Coordinates of C-alpha atoms in Angstrom, one line a residue:
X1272 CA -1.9 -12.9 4.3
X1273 CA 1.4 -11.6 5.9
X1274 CA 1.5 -7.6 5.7
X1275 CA 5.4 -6.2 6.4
X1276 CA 4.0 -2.8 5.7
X1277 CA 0.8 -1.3 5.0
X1278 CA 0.6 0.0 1.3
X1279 CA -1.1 3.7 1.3
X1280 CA -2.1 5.8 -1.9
X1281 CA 0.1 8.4 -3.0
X1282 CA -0.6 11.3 -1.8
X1283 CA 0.4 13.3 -5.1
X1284 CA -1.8 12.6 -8.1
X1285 CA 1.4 12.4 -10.5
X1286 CA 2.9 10.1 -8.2
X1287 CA -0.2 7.5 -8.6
X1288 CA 0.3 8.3 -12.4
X1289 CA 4.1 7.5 -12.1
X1290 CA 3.6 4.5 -9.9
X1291 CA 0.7 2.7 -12.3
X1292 CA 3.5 3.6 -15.2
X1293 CA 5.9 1.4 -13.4
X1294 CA 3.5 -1.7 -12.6
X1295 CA 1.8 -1.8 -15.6
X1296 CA 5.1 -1.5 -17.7
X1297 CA 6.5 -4.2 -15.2
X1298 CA 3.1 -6.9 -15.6
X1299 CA 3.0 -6.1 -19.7
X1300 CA 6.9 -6.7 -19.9
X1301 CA 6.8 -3.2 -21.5
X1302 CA 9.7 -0.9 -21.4
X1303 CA 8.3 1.1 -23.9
X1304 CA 5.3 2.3 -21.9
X1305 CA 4.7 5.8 -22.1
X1306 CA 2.7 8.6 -20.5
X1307 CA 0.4 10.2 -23.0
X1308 CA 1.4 13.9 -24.0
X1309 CA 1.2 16.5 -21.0
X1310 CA -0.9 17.8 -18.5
X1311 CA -3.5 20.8 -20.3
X1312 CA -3.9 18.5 -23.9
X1313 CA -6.2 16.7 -24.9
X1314 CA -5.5 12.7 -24.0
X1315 CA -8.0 11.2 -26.0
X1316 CA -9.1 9.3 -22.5
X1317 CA -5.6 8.1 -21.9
X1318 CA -2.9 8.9 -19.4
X1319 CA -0.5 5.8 -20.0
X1320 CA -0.3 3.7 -23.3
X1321 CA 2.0 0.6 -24.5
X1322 CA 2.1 -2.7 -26.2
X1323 CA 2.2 -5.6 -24.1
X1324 CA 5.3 -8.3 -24.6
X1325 CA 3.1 -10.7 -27.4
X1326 CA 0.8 -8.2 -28.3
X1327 CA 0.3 -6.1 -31.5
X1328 CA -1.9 -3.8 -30.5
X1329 CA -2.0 -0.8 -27.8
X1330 CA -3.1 -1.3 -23.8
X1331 CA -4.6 2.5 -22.3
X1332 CA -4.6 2.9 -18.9
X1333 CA -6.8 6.0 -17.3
X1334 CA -5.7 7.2 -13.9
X1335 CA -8.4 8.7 -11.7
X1336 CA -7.0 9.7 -7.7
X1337 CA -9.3 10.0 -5.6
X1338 CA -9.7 11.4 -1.8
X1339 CA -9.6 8.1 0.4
X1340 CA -10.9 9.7 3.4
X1341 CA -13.8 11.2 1.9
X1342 CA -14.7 8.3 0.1
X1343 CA -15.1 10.0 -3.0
X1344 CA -15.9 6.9 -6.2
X1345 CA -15.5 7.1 -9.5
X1346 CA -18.9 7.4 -10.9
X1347 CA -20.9 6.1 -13.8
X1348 CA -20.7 9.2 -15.8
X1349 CA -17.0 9.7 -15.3
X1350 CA -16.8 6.0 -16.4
X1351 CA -18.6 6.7 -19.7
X1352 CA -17.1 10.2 -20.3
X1353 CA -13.3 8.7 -20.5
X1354 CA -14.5 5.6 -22.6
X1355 CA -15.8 8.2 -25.2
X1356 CA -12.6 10.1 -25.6
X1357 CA -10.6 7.0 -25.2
X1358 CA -12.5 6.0 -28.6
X1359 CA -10.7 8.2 -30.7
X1360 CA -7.1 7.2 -29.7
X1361 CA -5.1 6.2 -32.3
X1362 CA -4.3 3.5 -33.1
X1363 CA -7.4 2.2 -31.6
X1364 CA -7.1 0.2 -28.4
X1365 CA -7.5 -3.4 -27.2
X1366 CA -8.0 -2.8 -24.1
X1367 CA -8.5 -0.2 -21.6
X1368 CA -7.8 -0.1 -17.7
X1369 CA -9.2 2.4 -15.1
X1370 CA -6.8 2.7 -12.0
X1371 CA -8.1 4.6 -9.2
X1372 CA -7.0 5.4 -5.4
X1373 CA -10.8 4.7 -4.4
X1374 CA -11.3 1.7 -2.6
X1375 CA -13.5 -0.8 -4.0
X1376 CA -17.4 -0.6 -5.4
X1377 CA -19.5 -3.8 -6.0
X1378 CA -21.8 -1.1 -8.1
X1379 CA -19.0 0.2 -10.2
X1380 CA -17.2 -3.2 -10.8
X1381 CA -20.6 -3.7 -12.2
X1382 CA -21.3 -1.4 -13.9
X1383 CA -18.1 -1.9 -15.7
X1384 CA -17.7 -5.7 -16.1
X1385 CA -21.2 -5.0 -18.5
X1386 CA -19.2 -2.2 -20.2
X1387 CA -17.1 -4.7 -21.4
X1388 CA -19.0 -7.6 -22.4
X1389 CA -21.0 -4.6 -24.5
X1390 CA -17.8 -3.4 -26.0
X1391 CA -16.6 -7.8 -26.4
X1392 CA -20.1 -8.2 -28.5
X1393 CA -19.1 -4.6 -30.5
X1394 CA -16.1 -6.0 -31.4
X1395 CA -13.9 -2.2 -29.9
X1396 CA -11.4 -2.3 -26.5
X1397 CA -12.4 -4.2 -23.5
X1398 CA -12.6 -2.5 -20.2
X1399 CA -11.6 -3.1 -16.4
X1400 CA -11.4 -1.3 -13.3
X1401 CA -8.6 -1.5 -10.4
X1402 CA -9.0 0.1 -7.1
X1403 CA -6.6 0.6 -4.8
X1404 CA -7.1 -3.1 -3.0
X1405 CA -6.4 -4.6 -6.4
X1406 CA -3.8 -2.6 -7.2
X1407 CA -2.0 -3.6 -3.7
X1408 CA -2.3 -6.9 -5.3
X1409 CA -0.5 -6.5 -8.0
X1410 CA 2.5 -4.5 -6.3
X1411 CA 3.0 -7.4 -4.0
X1412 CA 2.9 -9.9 -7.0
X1413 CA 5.7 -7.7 -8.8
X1414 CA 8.8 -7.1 -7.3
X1415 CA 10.6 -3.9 -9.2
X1416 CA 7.3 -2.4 -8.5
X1417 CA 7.3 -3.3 -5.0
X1418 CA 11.0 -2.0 -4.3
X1419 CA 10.3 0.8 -6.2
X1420 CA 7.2 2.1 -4.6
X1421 CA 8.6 1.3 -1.0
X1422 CA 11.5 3.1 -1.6
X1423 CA 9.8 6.3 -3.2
X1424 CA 9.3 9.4 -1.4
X1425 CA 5.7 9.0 -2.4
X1426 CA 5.4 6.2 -0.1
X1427 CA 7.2 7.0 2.3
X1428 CA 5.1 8.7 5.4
X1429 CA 5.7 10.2 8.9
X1430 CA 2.6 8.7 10.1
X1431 CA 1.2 5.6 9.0
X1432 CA -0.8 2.1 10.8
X1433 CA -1.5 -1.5 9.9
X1434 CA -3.9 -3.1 11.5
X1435 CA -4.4 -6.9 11.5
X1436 CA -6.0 -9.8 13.5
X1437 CA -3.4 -10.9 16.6
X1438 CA -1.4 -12.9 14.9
X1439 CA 0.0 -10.0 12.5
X1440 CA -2.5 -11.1 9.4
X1441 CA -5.3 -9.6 7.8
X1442 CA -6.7 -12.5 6.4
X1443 CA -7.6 -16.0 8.2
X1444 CA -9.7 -18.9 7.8
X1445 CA -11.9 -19.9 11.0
X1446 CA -14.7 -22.8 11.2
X1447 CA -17.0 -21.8 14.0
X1448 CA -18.9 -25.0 15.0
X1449 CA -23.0 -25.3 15.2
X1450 CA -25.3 -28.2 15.9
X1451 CA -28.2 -28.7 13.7
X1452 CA -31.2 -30.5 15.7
X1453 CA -33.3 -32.6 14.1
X1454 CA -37.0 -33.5 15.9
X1455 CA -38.1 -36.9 15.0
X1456 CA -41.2 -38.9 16.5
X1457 CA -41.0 -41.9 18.8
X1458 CA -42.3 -44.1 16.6
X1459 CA -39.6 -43.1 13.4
X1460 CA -37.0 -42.9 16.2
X1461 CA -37.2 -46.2 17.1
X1462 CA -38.0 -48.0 13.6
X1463 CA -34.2 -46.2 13.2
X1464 CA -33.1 -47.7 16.5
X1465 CA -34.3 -50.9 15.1
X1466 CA -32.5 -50.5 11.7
X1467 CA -29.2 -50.0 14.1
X1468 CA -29.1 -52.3 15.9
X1469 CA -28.2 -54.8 13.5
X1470 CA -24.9 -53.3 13.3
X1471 CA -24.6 -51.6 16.9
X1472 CA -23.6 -53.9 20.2
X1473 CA -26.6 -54.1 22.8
X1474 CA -24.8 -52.5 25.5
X1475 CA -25.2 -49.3 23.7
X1476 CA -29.3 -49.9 22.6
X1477 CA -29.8 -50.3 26.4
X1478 CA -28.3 -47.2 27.5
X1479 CA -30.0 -45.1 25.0
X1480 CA -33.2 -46.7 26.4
X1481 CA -32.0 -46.0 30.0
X1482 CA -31.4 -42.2 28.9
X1483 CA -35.0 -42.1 27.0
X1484 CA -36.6 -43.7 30.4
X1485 CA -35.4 -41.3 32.6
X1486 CA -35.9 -38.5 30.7
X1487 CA -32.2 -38.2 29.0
X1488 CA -31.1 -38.5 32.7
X1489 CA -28.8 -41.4 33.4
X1490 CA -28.6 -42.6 37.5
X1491 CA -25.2 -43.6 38.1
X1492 CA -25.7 -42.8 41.9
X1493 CA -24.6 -39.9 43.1
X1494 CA -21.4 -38.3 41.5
X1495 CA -20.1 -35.0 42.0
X1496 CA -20.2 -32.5 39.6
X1497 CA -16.8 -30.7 39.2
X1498 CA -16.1 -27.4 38.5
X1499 CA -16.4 -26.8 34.5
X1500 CA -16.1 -23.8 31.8
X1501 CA -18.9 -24.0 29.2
X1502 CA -16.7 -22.9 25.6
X1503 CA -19.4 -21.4 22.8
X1504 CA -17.5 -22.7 19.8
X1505 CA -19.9 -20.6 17.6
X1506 CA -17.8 -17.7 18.2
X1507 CA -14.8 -16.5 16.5
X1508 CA -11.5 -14.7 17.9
X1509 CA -11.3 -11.7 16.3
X1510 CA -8.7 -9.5 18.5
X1511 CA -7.3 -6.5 16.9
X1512 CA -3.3 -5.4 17.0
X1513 CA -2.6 -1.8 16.0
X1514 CA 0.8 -1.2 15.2
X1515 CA 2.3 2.3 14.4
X1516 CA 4.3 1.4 11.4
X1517 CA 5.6 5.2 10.7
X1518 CA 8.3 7.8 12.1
X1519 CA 6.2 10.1 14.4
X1520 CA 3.3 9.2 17.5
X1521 CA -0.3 8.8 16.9
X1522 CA -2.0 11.0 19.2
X1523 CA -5.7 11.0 20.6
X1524 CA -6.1 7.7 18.3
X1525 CA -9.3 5.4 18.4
X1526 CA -10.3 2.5 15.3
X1527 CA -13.4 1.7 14.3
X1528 CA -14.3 -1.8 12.8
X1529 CA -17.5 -1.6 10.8
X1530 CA -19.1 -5.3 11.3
X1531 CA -21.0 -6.6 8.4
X1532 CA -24.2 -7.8 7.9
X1533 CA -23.4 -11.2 8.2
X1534 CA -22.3 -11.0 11.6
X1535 CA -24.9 -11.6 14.5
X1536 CA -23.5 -11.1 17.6
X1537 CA -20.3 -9.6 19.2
X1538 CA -19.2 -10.1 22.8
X1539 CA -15.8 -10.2 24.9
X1540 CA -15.8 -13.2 26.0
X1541 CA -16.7 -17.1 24.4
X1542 CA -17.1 -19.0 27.9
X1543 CA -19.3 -19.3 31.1
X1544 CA -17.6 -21.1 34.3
X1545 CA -20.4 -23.2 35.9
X1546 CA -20.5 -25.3 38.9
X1547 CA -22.9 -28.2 39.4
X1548 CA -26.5 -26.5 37.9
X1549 CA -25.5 -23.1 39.0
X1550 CA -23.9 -20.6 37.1
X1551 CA -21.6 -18.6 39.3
X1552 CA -20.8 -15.4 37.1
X1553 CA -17.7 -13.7 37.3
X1554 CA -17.7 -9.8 38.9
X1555 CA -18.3 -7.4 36.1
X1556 CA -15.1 -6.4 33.8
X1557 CA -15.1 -2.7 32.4
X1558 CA -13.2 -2.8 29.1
X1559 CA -11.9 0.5 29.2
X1560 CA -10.5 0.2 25.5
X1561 CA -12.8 -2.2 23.0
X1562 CA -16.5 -0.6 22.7
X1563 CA -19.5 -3.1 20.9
X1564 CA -21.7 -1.1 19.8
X1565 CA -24.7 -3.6 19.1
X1566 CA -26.7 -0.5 17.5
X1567 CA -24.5 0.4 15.1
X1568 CA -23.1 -2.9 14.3
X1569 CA -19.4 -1.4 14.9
X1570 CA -16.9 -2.0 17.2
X1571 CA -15.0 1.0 18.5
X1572 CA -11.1 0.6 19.9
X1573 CA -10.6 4.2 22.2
X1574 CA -7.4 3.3 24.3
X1575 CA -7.2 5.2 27.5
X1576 CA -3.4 5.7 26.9
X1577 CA -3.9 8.3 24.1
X1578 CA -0.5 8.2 22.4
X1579 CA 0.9 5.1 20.3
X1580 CA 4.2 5.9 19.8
X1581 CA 6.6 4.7 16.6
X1582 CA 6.9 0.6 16.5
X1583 CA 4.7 0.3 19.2
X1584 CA 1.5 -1.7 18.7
X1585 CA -1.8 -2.1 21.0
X1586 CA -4.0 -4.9 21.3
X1587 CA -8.0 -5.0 22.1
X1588 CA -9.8 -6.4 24.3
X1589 CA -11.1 -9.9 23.4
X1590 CA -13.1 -9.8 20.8
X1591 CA -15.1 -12.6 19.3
X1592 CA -17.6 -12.4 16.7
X1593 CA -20.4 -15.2 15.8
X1594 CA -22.0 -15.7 11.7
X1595 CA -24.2 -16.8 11.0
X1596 CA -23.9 -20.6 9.7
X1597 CA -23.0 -20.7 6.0
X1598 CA -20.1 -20.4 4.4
X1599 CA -19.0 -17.3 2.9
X1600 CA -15.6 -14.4 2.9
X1601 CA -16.5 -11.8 4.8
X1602 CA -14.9 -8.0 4.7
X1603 CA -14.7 -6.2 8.0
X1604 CA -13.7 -2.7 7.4
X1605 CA -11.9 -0.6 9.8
X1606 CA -11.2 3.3 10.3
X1607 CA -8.6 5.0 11.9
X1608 CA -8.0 8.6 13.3
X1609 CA -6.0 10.3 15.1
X1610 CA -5.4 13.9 15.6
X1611 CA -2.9 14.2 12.7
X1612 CA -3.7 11.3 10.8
X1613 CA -6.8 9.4 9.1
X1614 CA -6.5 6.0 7.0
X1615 CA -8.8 3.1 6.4
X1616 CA -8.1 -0.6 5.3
X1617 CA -9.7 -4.0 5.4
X1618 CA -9.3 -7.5 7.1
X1619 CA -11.0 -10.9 5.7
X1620 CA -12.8 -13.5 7.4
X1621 CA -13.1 -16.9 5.7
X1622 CA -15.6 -18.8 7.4
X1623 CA -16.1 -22.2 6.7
X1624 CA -19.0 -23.3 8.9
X1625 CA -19.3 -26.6 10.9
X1626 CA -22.2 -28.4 11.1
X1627 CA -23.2 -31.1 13.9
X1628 CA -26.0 -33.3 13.1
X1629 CA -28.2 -34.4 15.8
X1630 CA -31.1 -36.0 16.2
X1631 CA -34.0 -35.1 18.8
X1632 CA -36.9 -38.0 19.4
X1633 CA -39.6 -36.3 20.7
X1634 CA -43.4 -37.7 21.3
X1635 CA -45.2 -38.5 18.5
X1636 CA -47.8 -35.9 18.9
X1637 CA -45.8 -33.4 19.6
X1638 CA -46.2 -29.4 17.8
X1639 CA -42.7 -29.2 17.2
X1640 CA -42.8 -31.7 14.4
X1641 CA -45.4 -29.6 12.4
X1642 CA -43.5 -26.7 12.4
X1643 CA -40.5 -27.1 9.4
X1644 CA -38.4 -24.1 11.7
X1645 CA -39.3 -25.6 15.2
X1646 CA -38.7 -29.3 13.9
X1647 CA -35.1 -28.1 12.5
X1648 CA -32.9 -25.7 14.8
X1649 CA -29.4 -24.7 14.1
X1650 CA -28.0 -23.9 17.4
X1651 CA -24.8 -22.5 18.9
X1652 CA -22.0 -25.4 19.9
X1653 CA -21.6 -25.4 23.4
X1654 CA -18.2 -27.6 24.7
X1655 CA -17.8 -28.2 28.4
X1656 CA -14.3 -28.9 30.3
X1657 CA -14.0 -29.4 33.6
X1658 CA -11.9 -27.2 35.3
X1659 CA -8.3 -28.5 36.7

């Protein structure tokens, strides 16, 4: 997903009010929305009430901002609290929404989505929650919301980031490759070979049998070995571009990307160069500006030029990270601080894994084959090219 600009909370409590006003009165096709009596009465649970476009009956909407930097969450009993109160509004509601500045919690969402199928079998208001990533959402999906909000002084900052993958997203699609070996005995190897070769040429069945002869070795004489770069395709590029998307400098700035649990292993670099059978390893690099920290499971960006200036934008080191092999979305989390400034977002990784088959003939008495993880091994995909 293409980000022109990166969409922060109001700072101003009223201002989040005002803004969830204007998107939910834009979504419900509702000019009639309305904020619910004034600050210091009691609002029965309700900051912002209307009747969607279609509807008959009335939509609440509570408004809870909360401190993004102290990752303060709405809680359970704040949850229930509001839902009381909101059940003597009148006229009774059909639904009710909870719109918050926090960003999102699998636990809440929970906790919530089983409010609601409660209140669905009850027969009173449903209930949902939007945190600030949703919300985002929905003022990219509506446009007088968008151009409002981006033109509001509540938006508008003197210091502000966006961070996103190289290539100016924060969301991409990747399909790290993996080879899946197979052990199979001798004897089952060749009643397949057999079963082949009904349907393969014999020029191939006699150079798999000159490979198994010479132990997977095939003499061709003596042929040089060129100069080649081993690629591990299990890896993913995940370089970083910080851009200072606000009016003033950033100064004495470093990012931290907080690596989930899915990740298992994080390195600079996705090749080796080789020559012949001896690896000839390049003379250490310091990277001065991209930290892995393999204990903490974080990656920590600390430029040595301490001031990122308005416009400007600054790109890691290399980075590529390695799943593990399944497919799944993964959320990497990143923090930023600077002397002035603090703010915190999210990239996504959608990793569709790809899976080599291979299969591995190995004596029929060998151990490997009674061992279910030793007979079947998901390893990384290494590619080789020879060097020009």
């Amino acid at each position: 997903m293409k980000i022109s600009k990166s969409l922060r909370p109001p700072d101003n409590w009223k201002d989040f009010e005002r803004l969830c006003k204007k998107l939910w009165g834009e979504i419900w096709d509702c000019p009639e929305i309305t904020m619910n009596g004034r600050n210091g009465q009691n609002q029965n649970g309700i900051d912002i009430s209307g009747i969607p476009k279609g509807e008959d009956s009335y939509y609440g909407i509570q408004c809870k901002g909360k401190d993004l930097y102290t990752h303060k969450q709405l809680t359970e009993k704040e949850i229930l609290e509001e839902i009381e109160k909101a059940k003597t509004f009148e006229p009774a509601l059909k639904k009710m929404y909870f719109t918050t500045t926090a960003v999102k919690d699998a636990k809440i969402e929970s906790f919530v989505r089983k409010k609601n199928l409660e209140h669905i079998k009850q027969g009173i208001f449903e209930v949902y929650l939007y945190s600030w990533e949703d919300i985002v959402d929905l003022i990219k999906e509506n446009k007088g919301t968008y151009d409002y909000y981006l033109n509001s002084n509540s938006f508008k900052t003197n210091q502000s980031v966006q961070v996103t993958f190289k290539n100016g997203e924060t969301e991409m699609t990747v399909y790290p490759k993996f080879t899946q070996k197979s052990r199979i005995s001798k004897t089952r190897y060749e009643e397949l070979e057999k079963e082949a070769a009904k349907y393969i040429p014999k020029i191939f069945t006699d150079f798999q049998e000159d490979l198994w002869n010479n132990h997977g070795i095939l003499d061709m004489g003596y042929t040089p070995v060129p100069k080649r770069t081993e690629f591990n395709r299990s890896f993913f590029d995940s370089t970083l571009l910080v851009t200072n998307d606000g009016s003033e400098p950033l100064e004495h700035w470093k990012l931290i990307l907080l690596l989930p649990e899915q990740i298992s292993e994080a390195t600079h670099k996705n090749y080796e160069k080789k020559k012949g059978y001896t690896f000839f390893h390049n003379s250490p690099t310091i990277q001065f500006d991209t930290y892995i920290d393999k204990e903490n499971n974080l990656i920590e960006l600390e430029p040595r030029k301490k001031i990122l200036v308005s416009d400007d934008s600054f790109s890691s080191d290399p980075i590529f990270l390695k799943a593990y092999p399944e497919d799944v979305w993964l959320e990497l989390h990143w923090k930023f601080m600077s002397k002035t400034h603090k703010q915190e977002g999210t990239l996504t990784v959608n990793i569709q894994a790809d899976i080599n088959y291979k299969r591995i003939k190995v004596d029929d008495d060998s151990p490997l084959l009674l061992d279910e993880k030793k007979r079947v091994t998901i390893e990384d995909f290494i590619e080789t090219v020879d060097d020009k």
